[in-house]
């Protein structure tokens, strides 16, 4: 990510964390109906606080393709999640920062909490049983 003119290091770190949170959250949504065997391959992933979207992107891609998912589908979902995060991060930076995690499992738990707040708990549980996400 290119450094923006006038942005201090603390602001840049906050944006990096928010961007990563937005990317992972969107990726979960895009993958929630995929086969469980492949999704389970990424559930134990974790990252450092200063990890970039590109680093997580590469790890998820490698993990899913090694688990047998088709590269074309993985690439499509990853590109969509990254594009979404780049479009929305500046508008929702405070929300993404408050939801930041350093593991995929914690991001899944956050996804479930958000769905419950929106009153979608029952449909999420049905979908997660089909897709294999171990939510919570």
Tab-separated table of N, CA and C in Angstrom:
chain	number	residue	atom	x	y	z
A	1	UNK	N	0.845	-1.164	0.000
A	1	UNK	CA	0.000	0.000	0.000
A	1	UNK	C	0.890	1.226	0.000
A	2	UNK	N	0.633	2.140	-0.883
A	2	UNK	CA	1.425	3.361	-0.969
A	2	UNK	C	1.080	4.286	0.188
A	3	UNK	N	2.070	4.938	0.704
A	3	UNK	CA	1.852	5.884	1.792
A	3	UNK	C	1.210	7.152	1.236
A	4	UNK	N	0.163	7.600	1.892
A	4	UNK	CA	-0.551	8.787	1.436
A	4	UNK	C	0.112	10.036	1.989
A	5	UNK	N	0.144	11.085	1.188
A	5	UNK	CA	0.750	12.339	1.606
A	5	UNK	C	0.032	12.897	2.825
A	6	UNK	N	0.809	13.314	3.811
A	6	UNK	CA	0.247	13.935	4.998
A	6	UNK	C	-0.262	12.963	6.045
A	7	UNK	N	-0.232	11.686	5.780
A	7	UNK	CA	-0.731	10.705	6.743
A	7	UNK	C	0.382	10.325	7.704
A	8	UNK	N	0.064	10.384	8.996
A	8	UNK	CA	1.070	10.017	9.985
A	8	UNK	C	1.104	8.495	10.152
A	9	UNK	N	2.182	7.971	10.728
A	9	UNK	CA	2.314	6.511	10.863
A	9	UNK	C	1.170	5.861	11.642
A	10	UNK	N	0.645	6.526	12.653
A	10	UNK	CA	-0.460	5.965	13.430
A	10	UNK	C	-1.725	5.837	12.568
A	11	UNK	N	-1.981	6.830	11.752
A	11	UNK	CA	-3.133	6.797	10.850
A	11	UNK	C	-2.956	5.702	9.807
A	12	UNK	N	-1.755	5.563	9.288
A	12	UNK	CA	-1.479	4.519	8.296
A	12	UNK	C	-1.657	3.124	8.903
A	13	UNK	N	-1.213	2.938	10.147
A	13	UNK	CA	-1.384	1.637	10.812
A	13	UNK	C	-2.867	1.355	11.033
A	14	UNK	N	-3.623	2.345	11.452
A	14	UNK	CA	-5.061	2.164	11.657
A	14	UNK	C	-5.738	1.773	10.346
A	15	UNK	N	-5.359	2.425	9.265
A	15	UNK	CA	-5.942	2.103	7.965
A	15	UNK	C	-5.564	0.689	7.529
A	16	UNK	N	-4.326	0.290	7.785
A	16	UNK	CA	-3.886	-1.067	7.425
A	16	UNK	C	-4.715	-2.114	8.168
A	17	UNK	N	-4.934	-1.883	9.459
A	17	UNK	CA	-5.718	-2.825	10.262
A	17	UNK	C	-7.165	-2.858	9.784
A	18	UNK	N	-7.742	-1.685	9.529
A	18	UNK	CA	-9.128	-1.614	9.056
A	18	UNK	C	-9.276	-2.273	7.692
A	19	UNK	N	-8.324	-2.055	6.813
A	19	UNK	CA	-8.354	-2.658	5.485
A	19	UNK	C	-8.315	-4.177	5.586
A	20	UNK	N	-7.457	-4.676	6.445
A	20	UNK	CA	-7.360	-6.118	6.651
A	20	UNK	C	-8.665	-6.674	7.205
A	21	UNK	N	-9.263	-5.979	8.163
A	21	UNK	CA	-10.529	-6.422	8.751
A	21	UNK	C	-11.632	-6.467	7.704
A	22	UNK	N	-11.715	-5.429	6.879
A	22	UNK	CA	-12.726	-5.378	5.829
A	22	UNK	C	-12.525	-6.517	4.833
A	23	UNK	N	-11.282	-6.787	4.477
A	23	UNK	CA	-10.963	-7.863	3.537
A	23	UNK	C	-11.404	-9.222	4.083
A	24	UNK	N	-11.023	-9.529	5.305
A	24	UNK	CA	-11.360	-10.830	5.891
A	24	UNK	C	-12.873	-10.966	6.050
A	25	UNK	N	-13.532	-9.907	6.511
A	25	UNK	CA	-14.986	-9.956	6.690
A	25	UNK	C	-15.694	-10.222	5.367
A	26	UNK	N	-15.281	-9.547	4.332
A	26	UNK	CA	-15.906	-9.743	3.024
A	26	UNK	C	-15.593	-11.127	2.462
A	27	UNK	N	-14.378	-11.601	2.688
A	27	UNK	CA	-14.006	-12.929	2.217
A	27	UNK	C	-14.879	-13.994	2.885
A	28	UNK	N	-15.165	-13.836	4.163
A	28	UNK	CA	-16.041	-14.781	4.869
A	28	UNK	C	-17.408	-14.818	4.199
A	29	UNK	N	-17.946	-13.663	3.893
A	29	UNK	CA	-19.258	-13.594	3.250
A	29	UNK	C	-19.224	-14.272	1.879
A	30	UNK	N	-18.189	-14.012	1.112
A	30	UNK	CA	-18.089	-14.604	-0.225
A	30	UNK	C	-17.919	-16.118	-0.186
A	31	UNK	N	-17.309	-16.633	0.875
A	31	UNK	CA	-17.016	-18.066	0.949
A	31	UNK	C	-17.996	-18.864	1.787
A	32	UNK	N	-19.003	-18.246	2.352
A	32	UNK	CA	-19.837	-18.955	3.317
A	32	UNK	C	-20.592	-20.141	2.728
A	33	UNK	N	-20.768	-20.214	1.440
A	33	UNK	CA	-21.473	-21.346	0.831
A	33	UNK	C	-20.546	-22.313	0.117
A	34	UNK	N	-19.256	-22.221	0.357
A	34	UNK	CA	-18.294	-23.121	-0.281
A	34	UNK	C	-18.198	-24.436	0.504
A	35	UNK	N	-17.600	-25.420	-0.116
A	35	UNK	CA	-17.464	-26.737	0.504
A	35	UNK	C	-16.688	-26.664	1.816
A	36	UNK	N	-17.113	-27.438	2.788
A	36	UNK	CA	-16.533	-27.373	4.123
A	36	UNK	C	-15.067	-27.800	4.166
A	37	UNK	N	-14.688	-28.789	3.380
A	37	UNK	CA	-13.310	-29.272	3.408
A	37	UNK	C	-12.327	-28.136	3.112
A	38	UNK	N	-12.670	-27.331	2.158
A	38	UNK	CA	-11.785	-26.250	1.759
A	38	UNK	C	-11.823	-25.111	2.770
A	39	UNK	N	-13.014	-24.737	3.236
A	39	UNK	CA	-13.102	-23.665	4.231
A	39	UNK	C	-12.339	-24.009	5.502
A	40	UNK	N	-12.421	-25.240	5.925
A	40	UNK	CA	-11.758	-25.643	7.168
A	40	UNK	C	-10.243	-25.450	7.098
A	41	UNK	N	-9.705	-25.459	5.908
A	41	UNK	CA	-8.262	-25.296	5.745
A	41	UNK	C	-7.775	-23.922	6.204
A	42	UNK	N	-8.649	-22.929	6.215
A	42	UNK	CA	-8.210	-21.585	6.599
A	42	UNK	C	-8.673	-21.156	7.988
A	43	UNK	N	-9.490	-21.959	8.634
A	43	UNK	CA	-10.050	-21.555	9.923
A	43	UNK	C	-9.014	-21.356	11.018
A	44	UNK	N	-7.898	-22.017	10.952
A	44	UNK	CA	-6.877	-21.883	11.988
A	44	UNK	C	-5.821	-20.829	11.662
A	45	UNK	N	-5.997	-20.098	10.574
A	45	UNK	CA	-5.025	-19.068	10.216
A	45	UNK	C	-5.053	-17.917	11.211
A	46	UNK	N	-3.883	-17.388	11.474
A	46	UNK	CA	-3.777	-16.178	12.283
A	46	UNK	C	-2.669	-15.322	11.694
A	47	UNK	N	-2.600	-14.076	12.135
A	47	UNK	CA	-1.632	-13.133	11.581
A	47	UNK	C	-1.213	-12.147	12.649
A	48	UNK	N	-0.139	-11.449	12.373
A	48	UNK	CA	0.351	-10.445	13.318
A	48	UNK	C	-0.458	-9.161	13.160
A	49	UNK	N	-0.369	-8.306	14.139
A	49	UNK	CA	-1.110	-7.056	14.119
A	49	UNK	C	-0.725	-6.181	12.929
A	50	UNK	N	0.520	-6.297	12.478
A	50	UNK	CA	0.950	-5.440	11.366
A	50	UNK	C	0.908	-6.141	10.005
A	51	UNK	N	0.242	-7.291	9.919
A	51	UNK	CA	0.116	-7.999	8.638
A	51	UNK	C	-0.684	-7.165	7.645
A	52	UNK	N	-0.305	-7.247	6.394
A	52	UNK	CA	-1.010	-6.506	5.349
A	52	UNK	C	-2.074	-7.381	4.687
A	53	UNK	N	-2.963	-6.753	3.977
A	53	UNK	CA	-3.972	-7.476	3.206
A	53	UNK	C	-3.287	-8.405	2.203
A	54	UNK	N	-2.258	-7.916	1.549
A	54	UNK	CA	-1.568	-8.737	0.548
A	54	UNK	C	-0.945	-9.990	1.156
A	55	UNK	N	-0.408	-9.882	2.364
A	55	UNK	CA	0.167	-11.059	3.027
A	55	UNK	C	-0.915	-12.076	3.345
A	56	UNK	N	-2.030	-11.626	3.885
A	56	UNK	CA	-3.129	-12.534	4.212
A	56	UNK	C	-3.726	-13.129	2.938
A	57	UNK	N	-3.854	-12.326	1.924
A	57	UNK	CA	-4.341	-12.766	0.608
A	57	UNK	C	-3.506	-13.952	0.125
A	58	UNK	N	-2.181	-13.797	0.145
A	58	UNK	CA	-1.289	-14.859	-0.349
A	58	UNK	C	-1.401	-16.130	0.496
A	59	UNK	N	-1.479	-15.988	1.802
A	59	UNK	CA	-1.569	-17.164	2.677
A	59	UNK	C	-2.895	-17.895	2.454
A	60	UNK	N	-3.992	-17.144	2.391
A	60	UNK	CA	-5.295	-17.767	2.152
A	60	UNK	C	-5.304	-18.465	0.789
A	61	UNK	N	-4.791	-17.800	-0.225
A	61	UNK	CA	-4.768	-18.382	-1.576
A	61	UNK	C	-3.970	-19.684	-1.583
A	62	UNK	N	-2.796	-19.653	-1.007
A	62	UNK	CA	-1.952	-20.846	-0.976
A	62	UNK	C	-2.640	-21.971	-0.207
A	63	UNK	N	-3.216	-21.645	0.942
A	63	UNK	CA	-3.865	-22.658	1.776
A	63	UNK	C	-5.047	-23.292	1.052
A	64	UNK	N	-5.889	-22.476	0.430
A	64	UNK	CA	-7.066	-23.014	-0.251
A	64	UNK	C	-6.712	-23.811	-1.497
A	65	UNK	N	-5.749	-23.342	-2.266
A	65	UNK	CA	-5.390	-24.096	-3.473
A	65	UNK	C	-4.702	-25.407	-3.108
A	66	UNK	N	-3.903	-25.402	-2.042
A	66	UNK	CA	-3.277	-26.657	-1.595
A	66	UNK	C	-4.308	-27.626	-1.033
A	67	UNK	N	-5.426	-27.097	-0.515
A	67	UNK	CA	-6.488	-27.956	0.023
A	67	UNK	C	-7.392	-28.500	-1.074
A	68	UNK	N	-7.166	-28.060	-2.311
A	68	UNK	CA	-7.899	-28.639	-3.424
A	68	UNK	C	-8.944	-27.750	-4.068
A	69	UNK	N	-9.069	-26.504	-3.641
A	69	UNK	CA	-10.037	-25.623	-4.286
A	69	UNK	C	-9.486	-25.166	-5.627
A	70	UNK	N	-10.384	-24.878	-6.541
A	70	UNK	CA	-9.968	-24.433	-7.870
A	70	UNK	C	-9.406	-23.012	-7.796
A	71	UNK	N	-8.255	-22.822	-8.383
A	71	UNK	CA	-7.554	-21.545	-8.339
A	71	UNK	C	-8.416	-20.412	-8.875
A	72	UNK	N	-9.144	-20.652	-9.927
A	72	UNK	CA	-9.976	-19.607	-10.533
A	72	UNK	C	-11.018	-19.083	-9.538
A	73	UNK	N	-11.657	-19.960	-8.793
A	73	UNK	CA	-12.675	-19.553	-7.820
A	73	UNK	C	-12.031	-18.829	-6.647
A	74	UNK	N	-10.915	-19.357	-6.157
A	74	UNK	CA	-10.203	-18.714	-5.054
A	74	UNK	C	-9.778	-17.310	-5.447
A	75	UNK	N	-9.182	-17.178	-6.618
A	75	UNK	CA	-8.733	-15.864	-7.083
A	75	UNK	C	-9.892	-14.887	-7.218
A	76	UNK	N	-11.000	-15.356	-7.746
A	76	UNK	CA	-12.171	-14.485	-7.901
A	76	UNK	C	-12.639	-13.955	-6.543
A	77	UNK	N	-12.778	-14.837	-5.566
A	77	UNK	CA	-13.247	-14.422	-4.245
A	77	UNK	C	-12.248	-13.498	-3.556
A	78	UNK	N	-10.970	-13.814	-3.662
A	78	UNK	CA	-9.951	-12.963	-3.042
A	78	UNK	C	-9.923	-11.572	-3.679
A	79	UNK	N	-10.002	-11.511	-5.001
A	79	UNK	CA	-9.990	-10.219	-5.691
A	79	UNK	C	-11.215	-9.394	-5.328
A	80	UNK	N	-12.359	-10.031	-5.245
A	80	UNK	CA	-13.584	-9.321	-4.864
A	80	UNK	C	-13.480	-8.782	-3.438
A	81	UNK	N	-12.980	-9.601	-2.534
A	81	UNK	CA	-12.847	-9.167	-1.141
A	81	UNK	C	-11.869	-8.007	-1.020
A	82	UNK	N	-10.780	-8.078	-1.753
A	82	UNK	CA	-9.790	-7.000	-1.701
A	82	UNK	C	-10.352	-5.708	-2.291
A	83	UNK	N	-11.021	-5.803	-3.415
A	83	UNK	CA	-11.610	-4.610	-4.040
A	83	UNK	C	-12.653	-3.976	-3.124
A	84	UNK	N	-13.471	-4.803	-2.496
A	84	UNK	CA	-14.482	-4.297	-1.568
A	84	UNK	C	-13.824	-3.568	-0.400
A	85	UNK	N	-12.801	-4.171	0.167
A	85	UNK	CA	-12.144	-3.552	1.326
A	85	UNK	C	-11.515	-2.221	0.949
A	86	UNK	N	-10.928	-2.140	-0.217
A	86	UNK	CA	-10.314	-0.887	-0.659
A	86	UNK	C	-11.353	0.204	-0.911
A	87	UNK	N	-12.543	-0.202	-1.375
A	87	UNK	CA	-13.607	0.783	-1.632
A	87	UNK	C	-14.238	1.294	-0.342
A	88	UNK	N	-14.338	0.466	0.677
A	88	UNK	CA	-15.117	0.823	1.865
A	88	UNK	C	-14.296	1.256	3.071
A	89	UNK	N	-13.017	0.973	3.104
A	89	UNK	CA	-12.234	1.186	4.319
A	89	UNK	C	-12.290	2.621	4.825
A	90	UNK	N	-12.186	3.590	3.974
A	90	UNK	CA	-12.162	4.977	4.430
A	90	UNK	C	-13.518	5.447	4.960
A	91	UNK	N	-14.593	4.848	4.490
A	91	UNK	CA	-15.927	5.221	4.951
A	91	UNK	C	-16.258	4.609	6.311
A	92	UNK	N	-15.737	3.415	6.564
A	92	UNK	CA	-16.107	2.675	7.766
A	92	UNK	C	-14.900	2.339	8.641
A	93	UNK	N	-13.882	3.156	8.608
A	93	UNK	CA	-12.629	2.825	9.289
A	93	UNK	C	-12.834	2.592	10.785
A	94	UNK	N	-13.639	3.401	11.443
A	94	UNK	CA	-13.851	3.222	12.888
A	94	UNK	C	-14.513	1.882	13.195
A	95	UNK	N	-15.500	1.504	12.394
A	95	UNK	CA	-16.172	0.221	12.612
A	95	UNK	C	-15.219	-0.947	12.375
A	96	UNK	N	-14.424	-0.860	11.310
A	96	UNK	CA	-13.475	-1.941	11.033
A	96	UNK	C	-12.415	-2.035	12.123
A	97	UNK	N	-11.964	-0.911	12.626
A	97	UNK	CA	-10.968	-0.936	13.703
A	97	UNK	C	-11.537	-1.578	14.966
A	98	UNK	N	-12.782	-1.292	15.267
A	98	UNK	CA	-13.381	-1.857	16.478
A	98	UNK	C	-13.615	-3.359	16.352
A	99	UNK	N	-13.606	-3.884	15.137
A	99	UNK	CA	-13.851	-5.305	14.893
A	99	UNK	C	-12.586	-6.063	14.500
A	100	UNK	N	-11.450	-5.411	14.556
A	100	UNK	CA	-10.191	-6.020	14.106
A	100	UNK	C	-9.821	-7.244	14.937
A	101	UNK	N	-9.300	-8.249	14.254
A	101	UNK	CA	-8.839	-9.481	14.896
A	101	UNK	C	-7.478	-9.854	14.326
A	102	UNK	N	-6.877	-10.850	14.925
A	102	UNK	CA	-5.628	-11.383	14.383
A	102	UNK	C	-5.758	-12.876	14.074
A	103	UNK	N	-7.011	-13.348	13.919
A	103	UNK	CA	-7.203	-14.740	13.523
A	103	UNK	C	-8.497	-14.894	12.740
A	104	UNK	N	-8.505	-15.868	11.889
A	104	UNK	CA	-9.685	-16.137	11.080
A	104	UNK	C	-10.838	-16.600	11.966
A	105	UNK	N	-10.545	-17.394	12.970
A	105	UNK	CA	-11.580	-17.894	13.878
A	105	UNK	C	-12.268	-16.738	14.603
A	106	UNK	N	-11.494	-15.750	15.065
A	106	UNK	CA	-12.088	-14.583	15.720
A	106	UNK	C	-12.928	-13.773	14.740
A	107	UNK	N	-12.493	-13.697	13.497
A	107	UNK	CA	-13.277	-12.995	12.478
A	107	UNK	C	-14.598	-13.724	12.221
A	108	UNK	N	-14.583	-15.048	12.240
A	108	UNK	CA	-15.818	-15.818	12.091
A	108	UNK	C	-16.767	-15.561	13.254
A	109	UNK	N	-16.233	-15.492	14.469
A	109	UNK	CA	-17.059	-15.202	15.647
A	109	UNK	C	-17.665	-13.801	15.527
A	110	UNK	N	-16.882	-12.846	15.043
A	110	UNK	CA	-17.397	-11.489	14.837
A	110	UNK	C	-18.509	-11.495	13.801
A	111	UNK	N	-18.342	-12.267	12.756
A	111	UNK	CA	-19.362	-12.396	11.714
A	111	UNK	C	-20.667	-12.926	12.300
A	112	UNK	N	-20.553	-13.918	13.170
A	112	UNK	CA	-21.750	-14.475	13.793
A	112	UNK	C	-22.422	-13.437	14.693
A	113	UNK	N	-21.643	-12.724	15.502
A	113	UNK	CA	-22.224	-11.693	16.372
A	113	UNK	C	-22.939	-10.627	15.550
A	114	UNK	N	-22.327	-10.200	14.464
A	114	UNK	CA	-22.946	-9.193	13.599
A	114	UNK	C	-24.253	-9.712	13.021
A	115	UNK	N	-24.254	-10.950	12.613
A	115	UNK	CA	-25.462	-11.544	12.041
A	115	UNK	C	-26.568	-11.643	13.081
A	116	UNK	N	-26.197	-11.977	14.305
A	116	UNK	CA	-27.189	-12.040	15.376
A	116	UNK	C	-27.790	-10.662	15.634
A	117	UNK	N	-26.956	-9.632	15.635
A	117	UNK	CA	-27.455	-8.271	15.840
A	117	UNK	C	-28.405	-7.847	14.735
A	118	UNK	N	-28.192	-8.371	13.543
A	118	UNK	CA	-29.067	-8.051	12.420
A	118	UNK	C	-30.280	-8.977	12.349
A	119	UNK	N	-30.382	-9.904	13.309
A	119	UNK	CA	-31.516	-10.816	13.338
A	119	UNK	C	-31.448	-11.926	12.322
A	120	UNK	N	-30.245	-12.250	11.887
A	120	UNK	CA	-30.085	-13.287	10.865
A	120	UNK	C	-29.522	-14.576	11.439
A	121	UNK	N	-29.585	-14.758	12.746
A	121	UNK	CA	-28.918	-15.892	13.381
A	121	UNK	C	-29.372	-17.237	12.826
A	122	UNK	N	-30.669	-17.434	12.668
A	122	UNK	CA	-31.162	-18.735	12.212
A	122	UNK	C	-30.666	-19.065	10.801
A	123	UNK	N	-30.721	-18.114	9.905
A	123	UNK	CA	-30.260	-18.385	8.539
A	123	UNK	C	-28.753	-18.591	8.492
A	124	UNK	N	-28.016	-17.889	9.348
A	124	UNK	CA	-26.563	-18.070	9.410
A	124	UNK	C	-26.240	-19.472	9.895
A	125	UNK	N	-26.926	-19.945	10.904
A	125	UNK	CA	-26.663	-21.284	11.417
A	125	UNK	C	-26.935	-22.345	10.354
A	126	UNK	N	-28.018	-22.186	9.610
A	126	UNK	CA	-28.326	-23.153	8.545
A	126	UNK	C	-27.235	-23.129	7.483
A	127	UNK	N	-26.813	-21.936	7.067
A	127	UNK	CA	-25.770	-21.840	6.045
A	127	UNK	C	-24.452	-22.376	6.567
A	128	UNK	N	-24.121	-22.090	7.831
A	128	UNK	CA	-22.835	-22.537	8.350
A	128	UNK	C	-22.797	-24.057	8.470
A	129	UNK	N	-23.942	-24.688	8.705
A	129	UNK	CA	-23.974	-26.150	8.749
A	129	UNK	C	-23.700	-26.721	7.364
A	130	UNK	N	-24.195	-26.061	6.321
A	130	UNK	CA	-23.944	-26.518	4.953
A	130	UNK	C	-22.508	-26.258	4.535
A	131	UNK	N	-21.997	-25.090	4.914
A	131	UNK	CA	-20.701	-24.688	4.395
A	131	UNK	C	-19.545	-25.210	5.232
A	132	UNK	N	-19.771	-25.484	6.484
A	132	UNK	CA	-18.727	-26.024	7.313
A	132	UNK	C	-17.954	-25.013	8.141
A	133	UNK	N	-18.351	-23.746	8.134
A	133	UNK	CA	-17.678	-22.800	9.025
A	133	UNK	C	-17.959	-23.212	10.452
A	134	UNK	N	-16.937	-23.236	11.258
A	134	UNK	CA	-17.115	-23.483	12.692
A	134	UNK	C	-17.236	-22.125	13.357
A	135	UNK	N	-18.421	-21.592	13.365
A	135	UNK	CA	-18.635	-20.253	13.901
A	135	UNK	C	-18.756	-20.304	15.416
A	136	UNK	N	-18.072	-19.368	16.057
A	136	UNK	CA	-18.180	-19.216	17.503
A	136	UNK	C	-17.054	-19.857	18.257
